[in-house]
Amino acid sequence: MSAVSRDQVMAALSGVSDPDRKQDIVSLGMVTGLVVKDGNVGFAIEVDPRKGAAMEPLRKAAEAAVDALPGVLSVTAVLTAHKPAAAAAPQQPTSQASQAPGGKPAGAGPGGGQQQAMVPGVKAIVAVASGKGGVGKSTTATNLSLALSRLGLTVGMLDADIYGPSQPRMMGISGRPTSPDGKTLRPMENYGVKTMSMGFLVAEDTPMIWRGPMVQSALQQMLRDVEWGELDVLIVDMPPGTGDAQLTMAQQVPLAGAVIVSTPQDIALLDARKGLNMFRKVDVPVFGIVENMSTFVCPSCGEESHIFGHGGARREAEKLGMDFLGEVPLDIAIRETSDEGRPLVVSQPDSAQAQAYLRIAETLRDKLAARTGARQAPRIVMQ
């Protein structure tokens, strides 16, 4: 079965009509940010914010029209609400909890347009990502979250790796989240960091055999149906690669930026470059690259070895015009403390390895503090 094309998707959407204007949504210019990749389709439908809830049947109809096409594996359609050009809706009071660091309402774009607000109470959302698995991304996300907490920030962490959740073990958390009302969940917490993961909801050895739409729905629920409270930053431990989860996060969440994790060798850097370019294409700033497993110091003789090479991520960052955030050594203590649920930053805070994470966290904290105003949720453009 051949993959679906952009033209086929647009043709299918041209059969979906706006119920008020009686014209198809393609002719009306309502379809934006169309992404078609390997049978996975994502797009936004721009609607009047005053009619947002009433347009949900339109969104579902658009998804159904595309899902019926041969070669489509998954479809994600989201409603994007802008103020009408002729008569903007009256500005509603905005609580401090829904404001971005610069004081503007979260989701307010430079042109004054208002899109769906980010997670209430969360000032900034940062994705920790990698182009491939096995580079220590989850370990970096865990220790980076704890390092930011040590620096005085209120921190939460979302384990967005639906297929391979690892944060319950790394954070040393067991049990299941509670719900005060049957609709929202309270995140689990340890070491002062609130955490939510699919691993809290299913047994550790249960495989998640889910297709794209189920993953996207789960991510949305873990973001918006969780009582995160007031957070300075929510760290998102992304699954490896550039698939549905990244697309969902980029389309529906105003990410403050992303941190790319890689090891020094060429094959890992090749995949890291793909992840970096993916975020660039969806207009998400990349704060920089972390080189994990950078060096290995023999515990017996003290000799330094470069098992995976050394300095590759720094050179790649310079080549791509990105910041190099720092390097973390390959050390058995990092692996042991992660497996035991006692991450290095809290169990051995004075170690050289923990200090490496702290330096990266300080750089990230400063980058977040330097942000001025809120950033509008990204619009996806694929060329």
mmCIF file of C-alpha atoms in Angstrom:
data_model
loop_
_atom_site.group_PDB
_atom_site.id
_atom_site.type_symbol
_atom_site.label_atom_id
_atom_site.label_comp_id
_atom_site.label_asym_id
_atom_site.label_seq_id
_atom_site.Cartn_x
_atom_site.Cartn_y
_atom_site.Cartn_z
ATOM 1 C CA MET A 1 0.000 0.000 0.000
ATOM 2 C CA SER A 2 1.488 3.325 -1.079
ATOM 3 C CA ALA A 3 1.705 6.206 1.376
ATOM 4 C CA VAL A 4 -0.870 8.953 1.167
ATOM 5 C CA SER A 5 0.148 12.260 -0.441
ATOM 6 C CA ARG A 6 -0.474 15.871 0.576
ATOM 7 C CA ASP A 7 -2.691 16.377 -2.474
ATOM 8 C CA GLN A 8 -4.849 13.423 -1.492
ATOM 9 C CA VAL A 9 -5.247 14.782 2.017
ATOM 10 C CA MET A 10 -6.206 18.233 0.787
ATOM 11 C CA ALA A 11 -8.660 16.693 -1.688
ATOM 12 C CA ALA A 12 -10.306 14.750 1.125
ATOM 13 C CA LEU A 13 -10.513 17.861 3.299
ATOM 14 C CA SER A 14 -12.092 19.804 0.458
ATOM 15 C CA GLY A 15 -15.121 17.604 1.022
ATOM 16 C CA VAL A 16 -15.540 18.909 4.582
ATOM 17 C CA SER A 17 -17.603 22.097 4.873
ATOM 18 C CA ASP A 18 -17.758 24.811 7.510
ATOM 19 C CA PRO A 19 -21.334 24.558 8.857
ATOM 20 C CA ASP A 20 -21.732 28.344 9.114
ATOM 21 C CA ARG A 21 -20.156 29.542 5.881
ATOM 22 C CA LYS A 22 -21.285 26.562 3.793
ATOM 23 C CA GLN A 23 -17.935 26.281 2.022
ATOM 24 C CA ASP A 24 -15.242 23.667 2.268
ATOM 25 C CA ILE A 25 -12.474 24.266 4.790
ATOM 26 C CA VAL A 26 -9.735 24.141 2.143
ATOM 27 C CA SER A 27 -11.248 26.911 0.018
ATOM 28 C CA LEU A 28 -11.768 28.977 3.161
ATOM 29 C CA GLY A 29 -8.082 28.655 4.045
ATOM 30 C CA MET A 30 -8.858 27.035 7.378
ATOM 31 C CA VAL A 31 -6.397 24.145 6.986
ATOM 32 C CA THR A 32 -2.866 25.003 8.145
ATOM 33 C CA GLY A 33 0.309 23.238 9.193
ATOM 34 C CA LEU A 34 -0.316 20.084 7.178
ATOM 35 C CA VAL A 35 2.253 17.362 7.807
ATOM 36 C CA VAL A 36 2.230 14.047 5.925
ATOM 37 C CA LYS A 37 4.948 11.584 6.867
ATOM 38 C CA ASP A 38 4.999 7.816 6.380
ATOM 39 C CA GLY A 39 1.212 7.587 6.476
ATOM 40 C CA ASN A 40 0.904 9.790 9.571
ATOM 41 C CA VAL A 41 -1.067 12.984 8.984
ATOM 42 C CA GLY A 42 -1.363 16.070 11.165
ATOM 43 C CA PHE A 43 -2.945 19.443 10.539
ATOM 44 C CA ALA A 44 -4.661 22.367 12.234
ATOM 45 C CA ILE A 45 -8.045 23.946 11.476
ATOM 46 C CA GLU A 46 -8.243 27.659 12.192
ATOM 47 C CA VAL A 47 -11.562 28.662 13.718
ATOM 48 C CA ASP A 48 -13.151 31.627 15.470
ATOM 49 C CA PRO A 49 -12.288 31.279 19.192
ATOM 50 C CA ARG A 50 -15.849 32.207 20.119
ATOM 51 C CA LYS A 51 -17.024 29.053 18.332
ATOM 52 C CA GLY A 52 -14.230 26.753 19.394
ATOM 53 C CA ALA A 53 -16.301 24.205 21.310
ATOM 54 C CA ALA A 54 -19.018 24.179 18.659
ATOM 55 C CA MET A 55 -16.457 23.328 15.976
ATOM 56 C CA GLU A 56 -15.474 19.997 17.520
ATOM 57 C CA PRO A 57 -17.784 18.066 15.135
ATOM 58 C CA LEU A 58 -15.988 19.779 12.247
ATOM 59 C CA ARG A 59 -12.627 18.631 13.579
ATOM 60 C CA LYS A 60 -13.883 15.063 13.917
ATOM 61 C CA ALA A 61 -15.349 15.151 10.412
ATOM 62 C CA ALA A 62 -12.009 16.315 9.004
ATOM 63 C CA GLU A 63 -10.154 13.541 10.822
ATOM 64 C CA ALA A 64 -12.646 10.948 9.557
ATOM 65 C CA ALA A 65 -12.340 12.188 5.964
ATOM 66 C CA VAL A 66 -8.566 11.805 6.002
ATOM 67 C CA ASP A 67 -8.605 8.549 7.965
ATOM 68 C CA ALA A 68 -10.702 6.981 5.197
ATOM 69 C CA LEU A 69 -7.897 7.467 2.671
ATOM 70 C CA PRO A 70 -5.839 4.393 1.701
ATOM 71 C CA GLY A 71 -2.360 4.490 3.207
ATOM 72 C CA VAL A 72 -3.275 6.606 6.243
ATOM 73 C CA LEU A 73 -2.030 5.129 9.519
ATOM 74 C CA SER A 74 -2.953 7.924 11.900
ATOM 75 C CA VAL A 75 -4.600 11.343 11.798
ATOM 76 C CA THR A 76 -4.319 14.231 14.238
ATOM 77 C CA ALA A 77 -6.440 17.339 13.685
ATOM 78 C CA VAL A 78 -6.435 20.218 16.156
ATOM 79 C CA LEU A 79 -8.496 23.385 16.359
ATOM 80 C CA THR A 80 -6.467 26.582 16.383
ATOM 81 C CA ALA A 81 -8.362 29.626 17.632
ATOM 82 C CA HIS A 82 -7.397 33.119 16.493
ATOM 83 C CA LYS A 83 -9.158 36.412 17.243
ATOM 84 C CA PRO A 84 -11.308 37.512 14.307
ATOM 85 C CA ALA A 85 -9.698 40.340 12.355
ATOM 86 C CA ALA A 86 -12.855 42.414 12.187
ATOM 87 C CA ALA A 87 -14.006 42.243 15.766
ATOM 88 C CA ALA A 88 -11.675 40.806 18.337
ATOM 89 C CA ALA A 89 -13.279 39.105 21.273
ATOM 90 C CA PRO A 90 -13.125 41.071 24.525
ATOM 91 C CA GLN A 91 -9.985 40.341 26.475
ATOM 92 C CA GLN A 92 -10.663 38.177 29.485
ATOM 93 C CA PRO A 93 -8.863 38.660 32.788
ATOM 94 C CA THR A 94 -5.809 36.463 32.985
ATOM 95 C CA SER A 95 -4.683 35.005 36.265
ATOM 96 C CA GLN A 96 -1.039 34.912 37.209
ATOM 97 C CA ALA A 97 -1.123 31.124 36.849
ATOM 98 C CA SER A 98 -1.855 31.342 33.130
ATOM 99 C CA GLN A 99 0.760 33.957 32.338
ATOM 100 C CA ALA A 100 4.065 33.328 30.668
ATOM 101 C CA PRO A 101 7.358 34.525 32.186
ATOM 102 C CA GLY A 102 7.161 37.850 30.351
ATOM 103 C CA GLY A 103 3.789 38.741 31.840
ATOM 104 C CA LYS A 104 1.735 38.191 28.682
ATOM 105 C CA PRO A 105 -1.091 35.670 28.665
ATOM 106 C CA ALA A 106 0.276 32.266 27.719
ATOM 107 C CA GLY A 107 -0.310 31.605 24.027
ATOM 108 C CA ALA A 108 -0.441 35.271 23.020
ATOM 109 C CA GLY A 109 1.351 35.733 19.746
ATOM 110 C CA PRO A 110 3.247 38.831 18.638
ATOM 111 C CA GLY A 111 0.325 39.920 16.498
ATOM 112 C CA GLY A 112 -2.104 39.764 19.364
ATOM 113 C CA GLY A 113 -3.665 36.488 18.237
ATOM 114 C CA GLN A 114 -4.750 34.116 20.974
ATOM 115 C CA GLN A 115 -4.270 30.389 20.677
ATOM 116 C CA GLN A 116 -5.025 27.590 23.092
ATOM 117 C CA ALA A 117 -3.394 28.362 26.422
ATOM 118 C CA MET A 118 -0.597 26.175 27.648
ATOM 119 C CA VAL A 119 -0.987 23.912 30.685
ATOM 120 C CA PRO A 120 -2.467 26.110 33.451
ATOM 121 C CA GLY A 121 0.099 27.123 36.039
ATOM 122 C CA VAL A 122 3.099 25.947 33.997
ATOM 123 C CA LYS A 123 5.343 28.819 32.955
ATOM 124 C CA ALA A 124 7.584 26.941 30.526
ATOM 125 C CA ILE A 125 7.631 23.496 28.913
ATOM 126 C CA VAL A 126 10.964 22.085 27.737
ATOM 127 C CA ALA A 127 11.364 18.915 25.662
ATOM 128 C CA VAL A 128 14.403 16.705 26.206
ATOM 129 C CA ALA A 129 14.767 14.726 22.997
ATOM 130 C CA SER A 130 17.088 12.576 20.926
ATOM 131 C CA GLY A 131 17.113 11.326 17.377
ATOM 132 C CA LYS A 132 17.644 7.715 18.476
ATOM 133 C CA GLY A 133 17.389 5.527 21.537
ATOM 134 C CA GLY A 134 20.202 4.422 23.800
ATOM 135 C CA VAL A 135 21.932 7.788 24.196
ATOM 136 C CA GLY A 136 20.870 8.435 27.797
ATOM 137 C CA LYS A 137 18.057 10.880 27.086
ATOM 138 C CA SER A 138 15.831 9.744 29.967
ATOM 139 C CA THR A 139 18.748 9.758 32.399
ATOM 140 C CA THR A 140 19.569 13.289 31.271
ATOM 141 C CA ALA A 141 15.941 14.409 31.609
ATOM 142 C CA THR A 142 15.754 12.979 35.133
ATOM 143 C CA ASN A 143 18.960 14.523 36.422
ATOM 144 C CA LEU A 144 18.276 17.805 34.618
ATOM 145 C CA SER A 145 14.865 18.042 36.317
ATOM 146 C CA LEU A 146 16.403 17.398 39.720
ATOM 147 C CA ALA A 147 19.225 19.858 39.044
ATOM 148 C CA LEU A 148 16.719 22.592 38.142
ATOM 149 C CA SER A 149 14.883 21.813 41.382
ATOM 150 C CA ARG A 150 18.153 22.161 43.313
ATOM 151 C CA LEU A 151 18.563 25.581 41.716
ATOM 152 C CA GLY A 152 15.320 26.680 43.329
ATOM 153 C CA LEU A 153 12.811 26.181 40.491
ATOM 154 C CA THR A 154 9.517 24.360 40.939
ATOM 155 C CA VAL A 155 9.754 21.474 38.499
ATOM 156 C CA GLY A 156 7.532 18.812 37.005
ATOM 157 C CA MET A 157 8.426 15.993 34.628
ATOM 158 C CA LEU A 158 6.242 14.296 32.027
ATOM 159 C CA ASP A 159 7.366 10.919 30.737
ATOM 160 C CA ALA A 160 6.111 11.147 27.145
ATOM 161 C CA ASP A 161 7.649 7.840 26.101
ATOM 162 C CA ILE A 162 4.378 5.910 26.036
ATOM 163 C CA TYR A 163 5.960 2.727 24.669
ATOM 164 C CA GLY A 164 8.933 2.639 27.019
ATOM 165 C CA PRO A 165 8.235 4.674 30.178
ATOM 166 C CA SER A 166 11.246 4.723 32.482
ATOM 167 C CA GLN A 167 10.661 7.579 34.903
ATOM 168 C CA PRO A 168 8.866 5.545 37.629
ATOM 169 C CA ARG A 169 12.003 3.458 38.103
ATOM 170 C CA MET A 170 14.479 6.304 37.656
ATOM 171 C CA MET A 171 12.616 8.566 40.077
ATOM 172 C CA GLY A 172 12.092 5.761 42.588
ATOM 173 C CA ILE A 173 8.308 6.144 42.527
ATOM 174 C CA SER A 174 5.786 3.328 42.860
ATOM 175 C CA GLY A 175 2.024 3.243 43.189
ATOM 176 C CA ARG A 176 -0.743 4.832 41.164
ATOM 177 C CA PRO A 177 -1.884 8.462 40.877
ATOM 178 C CA THR A 178 -5.060 9.451 42.692
ATOM 179 C CA SER A 179 -7.961 11.455 41.314
ATOM 180 C CA PRO A 180 -9.877 13.984 43.432
ATOM 181 C CA ASP A 181 -12.847 14.168 41.069
ATOM 182 C CA GLY A 182 -12.663 11.232 38.687
ATOM 183 C CA LYS A 183 -11.585 13.559 35.879
ATOM 184 C CA THR A 184 -8.098 14.778 36.790
ATOM 185 C CA LEU A 185 -5.043 13.019 38.202
ATOM 186 C CA ARG A 186 -2.642 14.141 40.864
ATOM 187 C CA PRO A 187 0.963 13.602 39.727
ATOM 188 C CA MET A 188 3.290 11.404 41.749
ATOM 189 C CA GLU A 189 6.202 13.127 43.465
ATOM 190 C CA ASN A 190 9.677 12.346 44.742
ATOM 191 C CA TYR A 191 12.736 14.476 45.436
ATOM 192 C CA GLY A 192 10.524 17.552 45.077
ATOM 193 C CA VAL A 193 9.683 16.910 41.407
ATOM 194 C CA LYS A 194 6.115 16.148 40.320
ATOM 195 C CA THR A 195 6.059 13.315 37.802
ATOM 196 C CA MET A 196 3.502 11.732 35.486
ATOM 197 C CA SER A 197 4.127 8.633 33.400
ATOM 198 C CA MET A 198 2.169 5.899 31.677
ATOM 199 C CA GLY A 199 4.339 3.613 33.785
ATOM 200 C CA PHE A 200 2.224 4.561 36.811
ATOM 201 C CA LEU A 201 -0.926 3.312 35.100
ATOM 202 C CA VAL A 202 0.204 -0.035 33.658
ATOM 203 C CA ALA A 203 2.386 -2.866 34.932
ATOM 204 C CA GLU A 204 6.083 -2.457 34.206
ATOM 205 C CA ASP A 205 6.211 -5.538 31.948
ATOM 206 C CA THR A 206 3.022 -4.725 30.017
ATOM 207 C CA PRO A 207 3.683 -3.823 26.361
ATOM 208 C CA MET A 208 1.899 -0.731 25.040
ATOM 209 C CA ILE A 209 0.577 -1.913 21.672
ATOM 210 C CA TRP A 210 -1.004 1.395 20.682
ATOM 211 C CA ARG A 211 -1.374 3.164 17.376
ATOM 212 C CA GLY A 212 -0.762 6.866 16.820
ATOM 213 C CA PRO A 213 -4.163 8.328 17.808
ATOM 214 C CA MET A 214 -4.131 6.489 21.152
ATOM 215 C CA VAL A 215 -0.649 7.796 21.919
ATOM 216 C CA GLN A 216 -1.674 11.345 21.062
ATOM 217 C CA SER A 217 -4.772 11.129 23.238
ATOM 218 C CA ALA A 218 -2.747 9.767 26.161
ATOM 219 C CA LEU A 219 -0.210 12.596 25.872
ATOM 220 C CA GLN A 220 -2.950 15.223 25.825
ATOM 221 C CA GLN A 221 -4.529 13.732 28.947
ATOM 222 C CA MET A 222 -1.242 13.531 30.832
ATOM 223 C CA LEU A 223 -0.644 17.191 30.023
ATOM 224 C CA ARG A 224 -4.029 18.793 30.524
ATOM 225 C CA ASP A 225 -5.866 16.402 32.870
ATOM 226 C CA VAL A 226 -3.157 16.403 35.532
ATOM 227 C CA GLU A 227 -3.082 18.804 38.488
ATOM 228 C CA TRP A 228 0.436 20.085 37.888
ATOM 229 C CA GLY A 229 -0.090 23.155 40.045
ATOM 230 C CA GLU A 230 2.319 26.073 39.805
ATOM 231 C CA LEU A 231 5.516 25.077 37.992
ATOM 232 C CA ASP A 232 8.419 27.163 36.757
ATOM 233 C CA VAL A 233 9.239 24.469 34.221
ATOM 234 C CA LEU A 234 7.823 21.161 33.033
ATOM 235 C CA ILE A 235 10.481 18.863 31.581
ATOM 236 C CA VAL A 236 9.134 16.457 28.959
ATOM 237 C CA ASP A 237 11.110 13.241 28.490
ATOM 238 C CA MET A 238 10.332 12.653 24.822
ATOM 239 C CA PRO A 239 10.437 9.262 23.138
ATOM 240 C CA PRO A 240 13.368 8.818 20.755
ATOM 241 C CA GLY A 241 12.961 9.747 17.112
ATOM 242 C CA THR A 242 10.670 12.132 15.261
ATOM 243 C CA GLY A 243 7.244 10.497 15.337
ATOM 244 C CA ASP A 244 3.712 10.999 16.631
ATOM 245 C CA ALA A 245 4.624 12.100 20.140
ATOM 246 C CA GLN A 246 6.924 14.887 18.954
ATOM 247 C CA LEU A 247 4.352 16.022 16.409
ATOM 248 C CA THR A 248 1.604 16.081 19.038
ATOM 249 C CA MET A 249 3.753 18.088 21.446
ATOM 250 C CA ALA A 250 4.802 20.557 18.768
ATOM 251 C CA GLN A 251 1.272 21.075 17.440
ATOM 252 C CA GLN A 252 -0.672 21.297 20.659
ATOM 253 C CA VAL A 253 1.758 22.594 23.289
ATOM 254 C CA PRO A 254 3.650 25.907 23.152
ATOM 255 C CA LEU A 255 7.078 24.470 23.914
ATOM 256 C CA ALA A 256 9.550 27.003 25.252
ATOM 257 C CA GLY A 257 12.292 24.997 23.585
ATOM 258 C CA ALA A 258 14.083 21.679 23.295
ATOM 259 C CA VAL A 259 17.310 20.110 24.511
ATOM 260 C CA ILE A 260 18.908 17.525 22.197
ATOM 261 C CA VAL A 261 20.871 14.653 23.763
ATOM 262 C CA SER A 262 23.469 12.744 21.765
ATOM 263 C CA THR A 263 26.574 10.655 22.208
ATOM 264 C CA PRO A 264 29.762 11.713 20.369
ATOM 265 C CA GLN A 265 29.844 9.087 17.610
ATOM 266 C CA ASP A 266 28.861 9.928 14.065
ATOM 267 C CA ILE A 267 25.812 7.641 13.811
ATOM 268 C CA ALA A 268 24.233 9.157 16.931
ATOM 269 C CA LEU A 269 25.005 12.679 15.726
ATOM 270 C CA LEU A 270 23.333 11.920 12.401
ATOM 271 C CA ASP A 271 20.102 11.034 14.208
ATOM 272 C CA ALA A 272 20.492 13.954 16.607
ATOM 273 C CA ARG A 273 20.667 16.255 13.579
ATOM 274 C CA LYS A 274 17.342 14.838 12.386
ATOM 275 C CA GLY A 275 15.763 15.560 15.760
ATOM 276 C CA LEU A 276 17.160 19.073 15.783
ATOM 277 C CA ASN A 277 15.900 19.786 12.276
ATOM 278 C CA MET A 278 12.492 18.414 13.185
ATOM 279 C CA PHE A 279 12.122 20.969 15.971
ATOM 280 C CA ARG A 280 13.343 23.709 13.654
ATOM 281 C CA LYS A 281 10.715 22.773 11.067
ATOM 282 C CA VAL A 282 7.934 23.069 13.644
ATOM 283 C CA ASP A 283 9.282 26.405 14.910
ATOM 284 C CA VAL A 284 10.397 25.170 18.333
ATOM 285 C CA PRO A 285 13.651 26.788 19.548
ATOM 286 C CA VAL A 286 16.473 24.369 20.324
ATOM 287 C CA PHE A 287 18.335 25.492 23.430
ATOM 288 C CA GLY A 288 21.336 23.378 22.567
ATOM 289 C CA ILE A 289 22.976 19.949 22.504
ATOM 290 C CA VAL A 290 24.207 17.797 25.394
ATOM 291 C CA GLU A 291 26.989 15.288 24.752
ATOM 292 C CA ASN A 292 26.299 12.233 26.905
ATOM 293 C CA MET A 293 28.801 9.403 27.524
ATOM 294 C CA SER A 294 31.458 11.905 26.547
ATOM 295 C CA THR A 295 34.447 10.328 28.268
ATOM 296 C CA PHE A 296 35.190 7.299 30.412
ATOM 297 C CA VAL A 297 37.660 7.378 33.278
ATOM 298 C CA CYS A 298 38.852 3.945 34.356
ATOM 299 C CA PRO A 299 38.029 3.529 38.070
ATOM 300 C CA SER A 300 41.141 1.338 38.559
ATOM 301 C CA CYS A 301 43.891 3.224 36.757
ATOM 302 C CA GLY A 302 42.369 6.663 36.212
ATOM 303 C CA GLU A 303 43.084 6.596 32.471
ATOM 304 C CA GLU A 304 40.602 8.531 30.321
ATOM 305 C CA SER A 305 39.158 6.737 27.296
ATOM 306 C CA HIS A 306 36.877 7.973 24.545
ATOM 307 C CA ILE A 307 34.765 4.876 23.953
ATOM 308 C CA PHE A 308 32.243 6.662 21.754
ATOM 309 C CA GLY A 309 34.602 9.386 20.599
ATOM 310 C CA HIS A 310 34.736 12.828 22.156
ATOM 311 C CA GLY A 311 33.720 16.344 21.181
ATOM 312 C CA GLY A 312 31.455 15.296 18.322
ATOM 313 C CA ALA A 313 28.386 17.002 19.758
ATOM 314 C CA ARG A 314 30.311 20.218 20.368
ATOM 315 C CA ARG A 315 31.525 20.265 16.774
ATOM 316 C CA GLU A 316 28.030 19.468 15.516
ATOM 317 C CA ALA A 317 26.569 22.306 17.586
ATOM 318 C CA GLU A 318 29.102 24.740 16.133
ATOM 319 C CA LYS A 319 28.373 23.509 12.608
ATOM 320 C CA LEU A 320 24.613 23.960 13.073
ATOM 321 C CA GLY A 321 24.876 27.281 14.868
ATOM 322 C CA MET A 322 23.503 25.852 18.129
ATOM 323 C CA ASP A 323 24.715 26.216 21.690
ATOM 324 C CA PHE A 324 26.700 23.378 23.221
ATOM 325 C CA LEU A 325 25.191 22.907 26.691
ATOM 326 C CA GLY A 326 27.809 20.602 28.157
ATOM 327 C CA GLU A 327 29.126 17.064 28.367
ATOM 328 C CA VAL A 328 28.373 14.239 30.782
ATOM 329 C CA PRO A 329 30.845 11.375 31.267
ATOM 330 C CA LEU A 330 30.142 7.672 30.894
ATOM 331 C CA ASP A 331 30.199 6.507 34.483
ATOM 332 C CA ILE A 332 28.900 3.424 36.262
ATOM 333 C CA ALA A 333 27.539 5.588 39.098
ATOM 334 C CA ILE A 334 25.102 7.276 36.707
ATOM 335 C CA ARG A 335 23.772 3.909 35.579
ATOM 336 C CA GLU A 336 23.592 2.424 39.070
ATOM 337 C CA THR A 337 21.832 5.366 40.678
ATOM 338 C CA SER A 338 19.337 5.573 37.816
ATOM 339 C CA ASP A 339 18.491 1.870 38.077
ATOM 340 C CA GLU A 340 18.089 2.178 41.846
ATOM 341 C CA GLY A 341 15.777 5.186 41.703
ATOM 342 C CA ARG A 342 18.351 7.425 43.377
ATOM 343 C CA PRO A 343 19.455 9.772 40.577
ATOM 344 C CA LEU A 344 22.993 11.055 40.861
ATOM 345 C CA VAL A 345 22.029 14.705 41.380
ATOM 346 C CA VAL A 346 20.276 13.847 44.662
ATOM 347 C CA SER A 347 22.277 10.809 45.808
ATOM 348 C CA GLN A 348 25.777 12.144 45.003
ATOM 349 C CA PRO A 349 25.252 15.908 44.574
ATOM 350 C CA ASP A 350 28.909 16.813 45.037
ATOM 351 C CA SER A 351 30.254 14.357 42.478
ATOM 352 C CA ALA A 352 31.796 15.597 39.240
ATOM 353 C CA GLN A 353 29.003 13.895 37.297
ATOM 354 C CA ALA A 354 26.268 15.659 39.263
ATOM 355 C CA GLN A 355 28.075 18.960 38.849
ATOM 356 C CA ALA A 356 28.006 18.446 35.068
ATOM 357 C CA TYR A 357 24.223 18.167 35.181
ATOM 358 C CA LEU A 358 24.023 21.234 37.412
ATOM 359 C CA ARG A 359 26.042 23.323 34.973
ATOM 360 C CA ILE A 360 23.721 22.309 32.146
ATOM 361 C CA ALA A 361 20.719 23.140 34.344
ATOM 362 C CA GLU A 362 22.142 26.578 35.137
ATOM 363 C CA THR A 363 22.502 27.303 31.428
ATOM 364 C CA LEU A 364 18.941 26.157 30.763
ATOM 365 C CA ARG A 365 17.617 28.209 33.676
ATOM 366 C CA ASP A 366 19.323 31.317 32.317
ATOM 367 C CA LYS A 367 17.947 30.694 28.833
ATOM 368 C CA LEU A 368 14.414 30.390 30.208
ATOM 369 C CA ALA A 369 14.845 33.548 32.282
ATOM 370 C CA ALA A 370 16.032 35.429 29.197
ATOM 371 C CA ARG A 371 12.869 34.682 27.300
ATOM 372 C CA THR A 372 10.791 37.818 26.835
ATOM 373 C CA GLY A 373 7.044 37.450 26.442
ATOM 374 C CA ALA A 374 5.162 34.351 25.445
ATOM 375 C CA ARG A 375 5.596 32.438 22.246
ATOM 376 C CA GLN A 376 2.658 31.543 20.095
ATOM 377 C CA ALA A 377 2.017 27.843 19.622
ATOM 378 C CA PRO A 378 4.037 26.772 16.571
ATOM 379 C CA ARG A 379 2.590 26.381 13.102
ATOM 380 C CA ILE A 380 3.979 23.429 11.207
ATOM 381 C CA VAL A 381 5.277 24.051 7.703
ATOM 382 C CA MET A 382 6.897 21.205 5.784
ATOM 383 C CA GLN A 383 8.782 21.944 2.574
#
